[in-house]
mmCIF file of C-alpha atoms in Angstrom:
data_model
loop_
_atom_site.group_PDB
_atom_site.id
_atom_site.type_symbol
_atom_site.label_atom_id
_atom_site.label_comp_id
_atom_site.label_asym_id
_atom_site.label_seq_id
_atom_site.Cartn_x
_atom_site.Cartn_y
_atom_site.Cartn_z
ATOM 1 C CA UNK A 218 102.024 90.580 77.496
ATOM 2 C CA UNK A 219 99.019 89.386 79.710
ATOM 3 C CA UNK A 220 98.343 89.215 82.611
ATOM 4 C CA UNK A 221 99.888 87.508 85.677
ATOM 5 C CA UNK A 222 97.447 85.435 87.298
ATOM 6 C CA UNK A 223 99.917 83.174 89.083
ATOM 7 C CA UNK A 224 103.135 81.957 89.193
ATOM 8 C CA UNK A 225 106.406 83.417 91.104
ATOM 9 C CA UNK A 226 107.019 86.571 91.685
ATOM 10 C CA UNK A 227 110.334 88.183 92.801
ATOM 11 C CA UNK A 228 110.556 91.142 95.403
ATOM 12 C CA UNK A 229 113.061 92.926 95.829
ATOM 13 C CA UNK A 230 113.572 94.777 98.978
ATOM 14 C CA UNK A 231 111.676 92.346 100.940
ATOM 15 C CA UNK A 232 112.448 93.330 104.291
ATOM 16 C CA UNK A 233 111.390 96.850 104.057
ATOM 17 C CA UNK A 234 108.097 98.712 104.967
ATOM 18 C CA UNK A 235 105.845 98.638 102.122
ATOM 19 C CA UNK A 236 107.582 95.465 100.829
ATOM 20 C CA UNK A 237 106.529 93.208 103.737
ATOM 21 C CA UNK A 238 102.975 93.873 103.135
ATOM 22 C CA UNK A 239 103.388 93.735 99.259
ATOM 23 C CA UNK A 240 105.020 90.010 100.208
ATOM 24 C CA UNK A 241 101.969 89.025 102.203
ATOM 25 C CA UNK A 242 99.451 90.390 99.670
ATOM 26 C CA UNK A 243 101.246 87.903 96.795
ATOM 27 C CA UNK A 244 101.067 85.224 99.611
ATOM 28 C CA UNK A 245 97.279 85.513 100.038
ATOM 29 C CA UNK A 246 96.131 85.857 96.092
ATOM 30 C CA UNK A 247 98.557 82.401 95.965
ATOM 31 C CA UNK A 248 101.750 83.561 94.438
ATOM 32 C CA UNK A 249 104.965 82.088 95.160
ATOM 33 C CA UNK A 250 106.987 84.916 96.438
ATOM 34 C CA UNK A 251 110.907 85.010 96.338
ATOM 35 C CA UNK A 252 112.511 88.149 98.370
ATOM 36 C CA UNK A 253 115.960 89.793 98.052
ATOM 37 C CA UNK A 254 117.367 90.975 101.416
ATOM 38 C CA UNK A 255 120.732 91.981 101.869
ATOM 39 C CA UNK A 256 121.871 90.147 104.661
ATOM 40 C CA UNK A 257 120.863 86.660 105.975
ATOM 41 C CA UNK A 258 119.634 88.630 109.275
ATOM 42 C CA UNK A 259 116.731 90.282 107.615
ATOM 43 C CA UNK A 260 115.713 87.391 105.326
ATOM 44 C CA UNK A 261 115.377 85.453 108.742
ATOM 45 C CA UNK A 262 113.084 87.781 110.108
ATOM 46 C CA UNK A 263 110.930 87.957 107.007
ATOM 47 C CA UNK A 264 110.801 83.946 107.170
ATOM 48 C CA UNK A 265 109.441 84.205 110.212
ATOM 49 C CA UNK A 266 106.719 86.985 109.612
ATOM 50 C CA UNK A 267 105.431 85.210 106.989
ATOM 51 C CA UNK A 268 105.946 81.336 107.910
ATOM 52 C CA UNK A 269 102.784 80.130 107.349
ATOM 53 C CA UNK A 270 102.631 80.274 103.950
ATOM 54 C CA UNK A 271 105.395 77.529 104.524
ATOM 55 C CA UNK A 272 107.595 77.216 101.003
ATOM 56 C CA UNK A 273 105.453 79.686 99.197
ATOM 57 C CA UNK A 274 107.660 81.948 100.284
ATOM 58 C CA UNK A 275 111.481 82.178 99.407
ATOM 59 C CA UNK A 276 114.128 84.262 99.933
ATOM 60 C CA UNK A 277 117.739 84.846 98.551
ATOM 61 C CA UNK A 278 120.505 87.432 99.874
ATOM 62 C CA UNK A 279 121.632 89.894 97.759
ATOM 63 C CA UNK A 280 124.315 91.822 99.718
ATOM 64 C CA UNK A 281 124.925 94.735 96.732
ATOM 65 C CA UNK A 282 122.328 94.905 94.338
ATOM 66 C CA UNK A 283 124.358 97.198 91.978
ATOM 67 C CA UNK A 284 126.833 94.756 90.670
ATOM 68 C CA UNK A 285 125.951 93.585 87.556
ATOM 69 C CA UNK A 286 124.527 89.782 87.782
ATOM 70 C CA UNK A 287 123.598 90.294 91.095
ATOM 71 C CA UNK A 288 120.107 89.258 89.851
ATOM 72 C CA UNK A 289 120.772 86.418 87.546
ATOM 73 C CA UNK A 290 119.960 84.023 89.968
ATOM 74 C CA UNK A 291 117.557 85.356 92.041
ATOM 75 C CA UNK A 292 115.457 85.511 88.345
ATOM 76 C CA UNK A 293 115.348 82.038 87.275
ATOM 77 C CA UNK A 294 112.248 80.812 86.809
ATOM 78 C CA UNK A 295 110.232 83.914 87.890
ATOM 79 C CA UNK A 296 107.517 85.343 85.754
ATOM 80 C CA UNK A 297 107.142 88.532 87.168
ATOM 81 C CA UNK A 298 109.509 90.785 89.194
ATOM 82 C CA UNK A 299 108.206 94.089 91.638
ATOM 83 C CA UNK A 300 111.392 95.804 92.030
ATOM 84 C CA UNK A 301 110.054 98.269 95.456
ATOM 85 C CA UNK A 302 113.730 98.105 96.782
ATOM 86 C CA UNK A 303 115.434 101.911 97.034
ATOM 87 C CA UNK A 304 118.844 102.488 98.518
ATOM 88 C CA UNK A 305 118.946 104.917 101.561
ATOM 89 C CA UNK A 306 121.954 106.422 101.823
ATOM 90 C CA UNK A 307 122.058 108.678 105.665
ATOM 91 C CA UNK A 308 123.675 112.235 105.096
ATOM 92 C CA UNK A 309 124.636 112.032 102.003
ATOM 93 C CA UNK A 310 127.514 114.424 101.195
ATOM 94 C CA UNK A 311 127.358 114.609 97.042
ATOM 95 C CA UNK A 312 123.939 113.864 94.994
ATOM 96 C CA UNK A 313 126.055 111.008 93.362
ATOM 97 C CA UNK A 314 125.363 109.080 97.065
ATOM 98 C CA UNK A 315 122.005 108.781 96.208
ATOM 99 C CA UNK A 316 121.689 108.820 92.631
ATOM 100 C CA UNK A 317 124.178 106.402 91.394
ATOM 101 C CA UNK A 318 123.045 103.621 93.716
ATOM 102 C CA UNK A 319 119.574 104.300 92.328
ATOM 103 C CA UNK A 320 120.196 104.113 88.664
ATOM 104 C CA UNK A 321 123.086 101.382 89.026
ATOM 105 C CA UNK A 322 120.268 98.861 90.864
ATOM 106 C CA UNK A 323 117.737 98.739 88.954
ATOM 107 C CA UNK A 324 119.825 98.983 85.783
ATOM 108 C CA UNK A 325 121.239 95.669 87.609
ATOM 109 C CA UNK A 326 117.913 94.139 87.975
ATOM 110 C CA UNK A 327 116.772 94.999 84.594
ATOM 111 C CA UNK A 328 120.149 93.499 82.636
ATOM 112 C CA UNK A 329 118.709 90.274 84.559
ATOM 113 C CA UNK A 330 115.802 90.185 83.475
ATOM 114 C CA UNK A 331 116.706 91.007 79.869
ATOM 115 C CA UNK A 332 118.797 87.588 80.176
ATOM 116 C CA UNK A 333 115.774 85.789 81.485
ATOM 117 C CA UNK A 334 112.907 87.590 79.148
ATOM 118 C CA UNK A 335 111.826 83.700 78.243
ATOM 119 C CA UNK A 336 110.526 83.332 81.334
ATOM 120 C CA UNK A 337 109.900 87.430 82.664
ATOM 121 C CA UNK A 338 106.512 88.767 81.419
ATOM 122 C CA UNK A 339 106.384 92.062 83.750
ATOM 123 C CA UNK A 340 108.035 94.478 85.501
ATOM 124 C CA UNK A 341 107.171 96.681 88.151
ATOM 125 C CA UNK A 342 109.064 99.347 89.529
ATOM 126 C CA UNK A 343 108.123 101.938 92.489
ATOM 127 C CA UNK A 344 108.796 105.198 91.762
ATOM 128 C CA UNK A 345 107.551 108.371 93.874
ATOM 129 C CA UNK A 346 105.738 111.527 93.354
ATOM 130 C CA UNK A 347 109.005 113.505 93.745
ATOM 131 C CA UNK A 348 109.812 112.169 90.036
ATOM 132 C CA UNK A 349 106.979 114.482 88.946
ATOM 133 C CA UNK A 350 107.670 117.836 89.998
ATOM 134 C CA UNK A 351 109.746 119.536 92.252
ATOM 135 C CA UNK A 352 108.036 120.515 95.115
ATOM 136 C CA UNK A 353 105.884 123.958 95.473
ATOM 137 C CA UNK A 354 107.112 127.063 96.559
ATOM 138 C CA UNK A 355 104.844 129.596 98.861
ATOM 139 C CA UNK A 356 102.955 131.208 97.057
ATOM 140 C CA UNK A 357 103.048 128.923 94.129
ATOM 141 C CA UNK A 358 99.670 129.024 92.494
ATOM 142 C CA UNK A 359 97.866 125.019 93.096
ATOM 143 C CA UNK A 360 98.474 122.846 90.105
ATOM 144 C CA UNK A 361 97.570 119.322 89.185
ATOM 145 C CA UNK A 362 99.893 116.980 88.040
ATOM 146 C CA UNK A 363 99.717 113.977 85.813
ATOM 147 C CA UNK A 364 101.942 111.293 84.446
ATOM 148 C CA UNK A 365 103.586 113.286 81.576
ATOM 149 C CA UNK A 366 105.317 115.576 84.209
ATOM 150 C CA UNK A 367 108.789 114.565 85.499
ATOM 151 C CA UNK A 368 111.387 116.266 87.753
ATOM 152 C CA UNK A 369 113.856 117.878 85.868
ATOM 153 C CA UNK A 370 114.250 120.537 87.746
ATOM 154 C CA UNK A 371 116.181 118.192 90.569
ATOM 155 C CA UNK A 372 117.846 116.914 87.987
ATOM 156 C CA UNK A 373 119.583 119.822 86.523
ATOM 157 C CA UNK A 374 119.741 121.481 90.195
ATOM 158 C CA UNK A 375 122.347 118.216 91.139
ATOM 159 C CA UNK A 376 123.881 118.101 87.537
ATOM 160 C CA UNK A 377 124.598 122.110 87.778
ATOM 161 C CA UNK A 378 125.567 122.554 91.659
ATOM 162 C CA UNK A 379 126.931 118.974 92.223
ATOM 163 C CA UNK A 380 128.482 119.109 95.798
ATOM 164 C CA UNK A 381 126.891 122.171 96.675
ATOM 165 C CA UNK A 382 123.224 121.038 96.019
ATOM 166 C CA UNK A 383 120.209 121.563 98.336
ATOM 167 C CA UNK A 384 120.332 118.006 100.445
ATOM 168 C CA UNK A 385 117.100 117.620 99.643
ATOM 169 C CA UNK A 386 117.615 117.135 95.867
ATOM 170 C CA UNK A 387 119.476 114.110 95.736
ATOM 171 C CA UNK A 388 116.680 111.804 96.568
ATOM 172 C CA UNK A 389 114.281 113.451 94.130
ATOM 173 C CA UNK A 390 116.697 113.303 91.729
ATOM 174 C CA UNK A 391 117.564 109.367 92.302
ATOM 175 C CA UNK A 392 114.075 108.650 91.599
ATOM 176 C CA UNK A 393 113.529 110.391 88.741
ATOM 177 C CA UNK A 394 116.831 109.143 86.728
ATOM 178 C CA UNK A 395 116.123 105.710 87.716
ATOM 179 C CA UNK A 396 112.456 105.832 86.336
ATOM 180 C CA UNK A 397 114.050 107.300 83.070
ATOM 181 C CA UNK A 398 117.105 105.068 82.943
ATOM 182 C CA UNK A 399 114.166 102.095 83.504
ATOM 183 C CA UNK A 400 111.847 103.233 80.648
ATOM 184 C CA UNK A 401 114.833 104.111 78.516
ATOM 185 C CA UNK A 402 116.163 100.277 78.783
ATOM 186 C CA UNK A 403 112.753 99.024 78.205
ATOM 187 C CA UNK A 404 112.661 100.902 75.254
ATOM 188 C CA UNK A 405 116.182 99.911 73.873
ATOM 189 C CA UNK A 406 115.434 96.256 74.786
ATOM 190 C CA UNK A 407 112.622 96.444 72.395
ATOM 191 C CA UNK A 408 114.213 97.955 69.854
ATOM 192 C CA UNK A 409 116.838 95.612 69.858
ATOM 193 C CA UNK A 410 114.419 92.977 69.209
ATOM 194 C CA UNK A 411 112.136 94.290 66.932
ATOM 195 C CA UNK A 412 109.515 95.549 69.272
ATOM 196 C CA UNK A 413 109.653 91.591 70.749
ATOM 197 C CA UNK A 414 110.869 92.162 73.659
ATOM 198 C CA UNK A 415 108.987 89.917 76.203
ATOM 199 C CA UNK A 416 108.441 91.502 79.292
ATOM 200 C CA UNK A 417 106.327 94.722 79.806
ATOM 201 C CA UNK A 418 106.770 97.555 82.090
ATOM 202 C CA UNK A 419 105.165 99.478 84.379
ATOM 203 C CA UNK A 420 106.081 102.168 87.388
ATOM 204 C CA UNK A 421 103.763 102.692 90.326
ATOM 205 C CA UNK A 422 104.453 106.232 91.469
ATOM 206 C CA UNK A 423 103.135 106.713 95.126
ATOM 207 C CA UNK A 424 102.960 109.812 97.076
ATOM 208 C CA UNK A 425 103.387 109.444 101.542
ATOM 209 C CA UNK A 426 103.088 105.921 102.273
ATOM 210 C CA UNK A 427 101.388 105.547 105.834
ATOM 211 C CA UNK A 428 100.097 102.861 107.874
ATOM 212 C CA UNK A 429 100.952 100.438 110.541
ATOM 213 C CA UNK A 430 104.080 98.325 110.456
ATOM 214 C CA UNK A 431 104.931 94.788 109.864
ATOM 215 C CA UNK A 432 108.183 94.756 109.171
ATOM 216 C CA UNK A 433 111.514 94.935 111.705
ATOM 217 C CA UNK A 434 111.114 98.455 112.429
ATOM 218 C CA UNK A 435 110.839 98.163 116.604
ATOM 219 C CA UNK A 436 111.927 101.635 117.686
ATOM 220 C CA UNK A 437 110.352 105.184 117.128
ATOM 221 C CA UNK A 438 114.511 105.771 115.687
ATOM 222 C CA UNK A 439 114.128 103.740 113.249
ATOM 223 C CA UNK A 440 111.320 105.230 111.506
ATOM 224 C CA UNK A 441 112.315 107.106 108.083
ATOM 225 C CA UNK A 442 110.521 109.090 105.454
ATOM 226 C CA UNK A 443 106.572 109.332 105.792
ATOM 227 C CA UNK A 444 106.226 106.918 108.585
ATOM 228 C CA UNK A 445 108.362 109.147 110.435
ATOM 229 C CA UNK A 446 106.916 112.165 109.677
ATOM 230 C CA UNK A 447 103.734 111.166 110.797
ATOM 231 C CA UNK A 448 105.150 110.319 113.939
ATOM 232 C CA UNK A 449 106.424 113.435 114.503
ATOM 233 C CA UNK A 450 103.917 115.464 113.031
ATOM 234 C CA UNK A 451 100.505 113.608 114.541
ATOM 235 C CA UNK A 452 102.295 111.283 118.013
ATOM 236 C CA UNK A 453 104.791 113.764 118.964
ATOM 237 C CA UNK A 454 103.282 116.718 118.105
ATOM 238 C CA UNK A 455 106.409 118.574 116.147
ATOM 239 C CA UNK A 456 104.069 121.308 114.608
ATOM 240 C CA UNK A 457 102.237 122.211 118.044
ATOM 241 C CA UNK A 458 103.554 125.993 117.337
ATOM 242 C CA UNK A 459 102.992 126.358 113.725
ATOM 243 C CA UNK A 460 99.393 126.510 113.461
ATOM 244 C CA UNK A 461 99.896 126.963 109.554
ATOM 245 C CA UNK A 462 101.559 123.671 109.046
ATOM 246 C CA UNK A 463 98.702 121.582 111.067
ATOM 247 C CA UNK A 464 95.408 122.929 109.325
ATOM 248 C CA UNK A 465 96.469 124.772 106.075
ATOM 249 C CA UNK A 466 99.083 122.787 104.229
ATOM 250 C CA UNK A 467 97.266 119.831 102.206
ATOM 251 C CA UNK A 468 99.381 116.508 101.028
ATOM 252 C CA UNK A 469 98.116 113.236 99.469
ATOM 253 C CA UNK A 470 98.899 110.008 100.944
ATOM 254 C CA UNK A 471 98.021 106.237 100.254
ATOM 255 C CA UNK A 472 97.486 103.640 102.967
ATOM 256 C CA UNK A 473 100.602 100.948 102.483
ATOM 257 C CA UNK A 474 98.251 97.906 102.223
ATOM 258 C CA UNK A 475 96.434 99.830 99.271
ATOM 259 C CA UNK A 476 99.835 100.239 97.931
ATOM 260 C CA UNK A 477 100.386 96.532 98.255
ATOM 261 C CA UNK A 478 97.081 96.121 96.620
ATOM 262 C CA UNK A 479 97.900 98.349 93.673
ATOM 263 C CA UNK A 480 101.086 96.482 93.329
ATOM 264 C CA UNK A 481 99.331 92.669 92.895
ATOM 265 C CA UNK A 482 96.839 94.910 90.810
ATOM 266 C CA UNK A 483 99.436 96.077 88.002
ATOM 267 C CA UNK A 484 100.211 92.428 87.546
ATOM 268 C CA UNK A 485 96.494 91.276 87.313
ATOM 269 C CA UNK A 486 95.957 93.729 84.813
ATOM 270 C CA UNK A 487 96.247 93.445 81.426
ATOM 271 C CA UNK A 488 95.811 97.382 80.587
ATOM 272 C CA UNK A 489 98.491 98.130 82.628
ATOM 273 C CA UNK A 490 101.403 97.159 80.730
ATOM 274 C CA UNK A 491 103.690 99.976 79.159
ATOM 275 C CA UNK A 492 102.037 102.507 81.685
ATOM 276 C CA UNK A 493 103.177 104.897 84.014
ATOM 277 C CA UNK A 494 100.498 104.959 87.182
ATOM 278 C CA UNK A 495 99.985 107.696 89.656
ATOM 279 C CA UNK A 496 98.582 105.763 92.826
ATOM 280 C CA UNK A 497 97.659 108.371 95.507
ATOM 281 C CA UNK A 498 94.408 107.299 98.098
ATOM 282 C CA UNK A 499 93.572 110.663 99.916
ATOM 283 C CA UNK A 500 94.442 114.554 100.505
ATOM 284 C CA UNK A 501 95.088 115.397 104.380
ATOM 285 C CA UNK A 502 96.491 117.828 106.768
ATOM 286 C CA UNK A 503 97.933 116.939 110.232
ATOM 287 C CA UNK A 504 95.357 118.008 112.049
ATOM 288 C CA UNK A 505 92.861 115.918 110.093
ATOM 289 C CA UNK A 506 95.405 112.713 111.218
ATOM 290 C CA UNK A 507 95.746 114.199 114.718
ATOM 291 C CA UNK A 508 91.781 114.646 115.775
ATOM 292 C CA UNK A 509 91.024 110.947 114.203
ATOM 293 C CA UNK A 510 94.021 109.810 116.523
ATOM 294 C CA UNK A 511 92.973 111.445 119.664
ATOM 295 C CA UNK A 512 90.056 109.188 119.480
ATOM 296 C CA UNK A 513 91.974 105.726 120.430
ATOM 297 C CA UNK A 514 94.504 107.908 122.470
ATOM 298 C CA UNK A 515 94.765 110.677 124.693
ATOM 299 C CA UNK A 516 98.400 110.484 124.676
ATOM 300 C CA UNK A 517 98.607 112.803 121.333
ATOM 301 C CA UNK A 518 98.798 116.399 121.420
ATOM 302 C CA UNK A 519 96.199 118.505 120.247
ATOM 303 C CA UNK A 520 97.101 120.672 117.728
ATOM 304 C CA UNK A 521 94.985 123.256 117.039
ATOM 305 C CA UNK A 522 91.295 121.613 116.153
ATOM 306 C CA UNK A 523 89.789 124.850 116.395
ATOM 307 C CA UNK A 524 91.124 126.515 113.117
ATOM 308 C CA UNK A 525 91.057 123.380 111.086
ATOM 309 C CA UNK A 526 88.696 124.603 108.433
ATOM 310 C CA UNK A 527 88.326 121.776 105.689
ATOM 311 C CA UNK A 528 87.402 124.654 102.853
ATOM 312 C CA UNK A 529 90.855 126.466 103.545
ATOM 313 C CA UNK A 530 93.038 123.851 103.064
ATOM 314 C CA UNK A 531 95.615 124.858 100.595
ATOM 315 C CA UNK A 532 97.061 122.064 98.126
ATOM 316 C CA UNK A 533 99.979 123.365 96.448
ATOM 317 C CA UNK A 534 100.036 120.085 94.378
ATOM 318 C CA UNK A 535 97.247 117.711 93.645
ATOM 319 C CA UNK A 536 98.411 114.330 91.537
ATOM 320 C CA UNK A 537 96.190 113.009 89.404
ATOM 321 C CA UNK A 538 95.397 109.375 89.939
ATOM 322 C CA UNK A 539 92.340 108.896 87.295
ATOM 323 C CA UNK A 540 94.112 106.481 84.951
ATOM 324 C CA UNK A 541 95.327 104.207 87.965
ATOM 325 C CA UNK A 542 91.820 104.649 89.633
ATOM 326 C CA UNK A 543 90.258 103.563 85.904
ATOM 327 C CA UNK A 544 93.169 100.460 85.386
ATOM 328 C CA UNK A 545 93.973 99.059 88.407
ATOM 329 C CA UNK A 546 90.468 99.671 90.484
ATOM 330 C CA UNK A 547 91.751 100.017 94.032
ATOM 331 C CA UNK A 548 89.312 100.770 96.542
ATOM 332 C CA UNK A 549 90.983 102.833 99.156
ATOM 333 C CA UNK A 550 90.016 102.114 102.652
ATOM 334 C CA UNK A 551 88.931 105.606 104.394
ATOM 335 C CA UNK A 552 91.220 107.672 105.990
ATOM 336 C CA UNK A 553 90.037 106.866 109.853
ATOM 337 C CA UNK A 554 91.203 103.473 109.465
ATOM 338 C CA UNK A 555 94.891 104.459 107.969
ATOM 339 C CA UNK A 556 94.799 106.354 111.214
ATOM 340 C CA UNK A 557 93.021 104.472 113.917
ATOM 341 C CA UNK A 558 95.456 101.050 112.960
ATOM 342 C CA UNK A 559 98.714 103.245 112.674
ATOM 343 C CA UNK A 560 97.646 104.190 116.663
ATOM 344 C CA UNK A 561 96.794 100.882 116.825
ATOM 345 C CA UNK A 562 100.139 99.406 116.413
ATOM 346 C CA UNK A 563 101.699 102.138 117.894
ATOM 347 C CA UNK A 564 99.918 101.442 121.027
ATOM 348 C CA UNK A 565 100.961 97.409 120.324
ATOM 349 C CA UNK A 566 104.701 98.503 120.134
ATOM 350 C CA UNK A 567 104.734 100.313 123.255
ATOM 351 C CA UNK A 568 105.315 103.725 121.622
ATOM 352 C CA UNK A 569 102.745 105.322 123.263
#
């Protein structure tokens, strides 16, 4: 299919970190935006973050995205959909708590937009890094990683120990079936119409997302995943004794307005249909983040400045971004200003 240029575009999630800013991205290139939220309490806040792109911007309640229908009409008359929406489940006690929610929405929100493929030209779905490869081990020699790869060791580490898995598997897991489960429906959807099916697909597979906040997060408790890691690691200083973890152990990251960015970008380009996209902005190490924050702060611990060596940073993984980098031609803003406006709104907030 072509590219989408204009028209409406549905988001689903639209409440949560990355999804806010993915919302007011649309809203500036002059999209129509509707938003799924689950409860009328969060779709009131977003209303009001966003009200002055007046009735640009809509937004529907979906209270349990995994029914089947839950979508249908939420989809009407949208012409593309960015499906960014995860399910968090806290302390999960079987894999199954995070997987089936996983595979069951966006299964949901793909049977809906099967129904409505006369009007449905793309569909984007976030996936992460964690669908790639299980993570390295110490000592593991560096490797790079490209789109091919995918995470089956999660997969059969949840299949095989079921209750008794590592907690940690059950997210990479989720993300990895649901990316499969996505591509296989796309796949069966064509072949069921003779390679006519009339929506494309693509996933956007991000590694940390970082940046400042927009959305209803208002207390340091309520951070989760990356943005709380960072405020650990870099405000709070969590790794003050492990000199190791500050200057030696490398990770990627992408600023979440660049995500946004990439997001409108995978609709705007042609090319990008029927591909899977690595979008990663930068390698770090906390005490890259935490010398660049001490600069708009002295509230931040420091670390341990004097052994960060740039040349001995280890990176046990390194994704491969070229083909994004080629298609979707992000530019990523530098690395001081992911950092200097996450201290920024920190500071705004109160935090510190």
């Amino acid at each position: 299919m072509p590219a989408i240029t204009s028209g409406r575009v549905l988001v689903t999630g639209a409440n949560g970190y990355a999804a806010t800013w993915i919302l007011k991205e649309l809203l500036e290139r002059g999209f129509i935006v509707r938003g799924t939220t689950r409860s009328e309490s969060k779709a009131a806040f977003v209303r009001d973050l966003l009200k002055s792109f007046g009735d640009r911007l809509e937004l529907v309640v979906i209270p349990d995205a995994r029914k089947e229908g839950a979508h249908d009409d939420a989809l009407k008359d949208v012409d593309a959909i960015l499906h960014v929406a995860s399910p968090t489940i806290l302390n999960p006690k079987h894999p199954d708590d995070d997987v089936r929610p996983a595979i069951q929405s966006t299964l949901s929100l793909l049977q809906s937009a099967f129904k409505h493929r006369d009007t449905v030209k793309r569909v984007v779905i976030t996936s992460s890094v964690v669908a790639l490869a299980p993570l390295a081990d110490p000592g593991d020699a560096p490797k790079v990683i490209d789109e091919s790869s995918w995470n089956d060791v999660a997969v059969q580490h949840v299949r095989e120990k079921g209750k008794d898995s590592d907690p940690h598997m059950g997210y990479p897991a989720s993300k990895t079936l649901s990316e499969r489960e996505a591509w296989a429906f796309w796949t069966r959807g064509n072949e069921k119409l003779g390679g006519k099916l009339d929506w494309d697909l693509v996933t956007l597979v991000p590694p940390f997302i970082l940046g400042p906040i927009i959305n209803d997060i208002t207390t340091t408790e309520q951070l989760n995943g990356p943005v709380q890691y960072f405020w650990s690691a870099v405000a709070k200083g969590a790794y003050q004794h492990d000199k190791d973890a500050l200057v030696r152990k490398g990770y990627q990251f992408i600023d979440v307005r660049d995500f946004a960015r990439a997001q409108v970008e995978s609709l705007l380009k042609e090319e990008a249909r029927g591909q899977r996209l690595i979008v990663t902005g930068h390698e770090f190490v906390w005490q890259q983040f935490i010398d660049i924050a001490r600069k708009y702060t002295d509230k931040i611990p420091p670390g341990h400045p004097e052994a960060y060596d740039p040349s001995k940073v280890v990176l046990p993984i390194r994704y491969d971004d070229e083909k994004s980098r080629k298609i979707l031609d992000v530019q990523y803003r530098p690395i001081e200003d992911t950092v200097r406006d996450t201290i920024e709104d920190y500071k705004y907030k109160g935090w510190l």
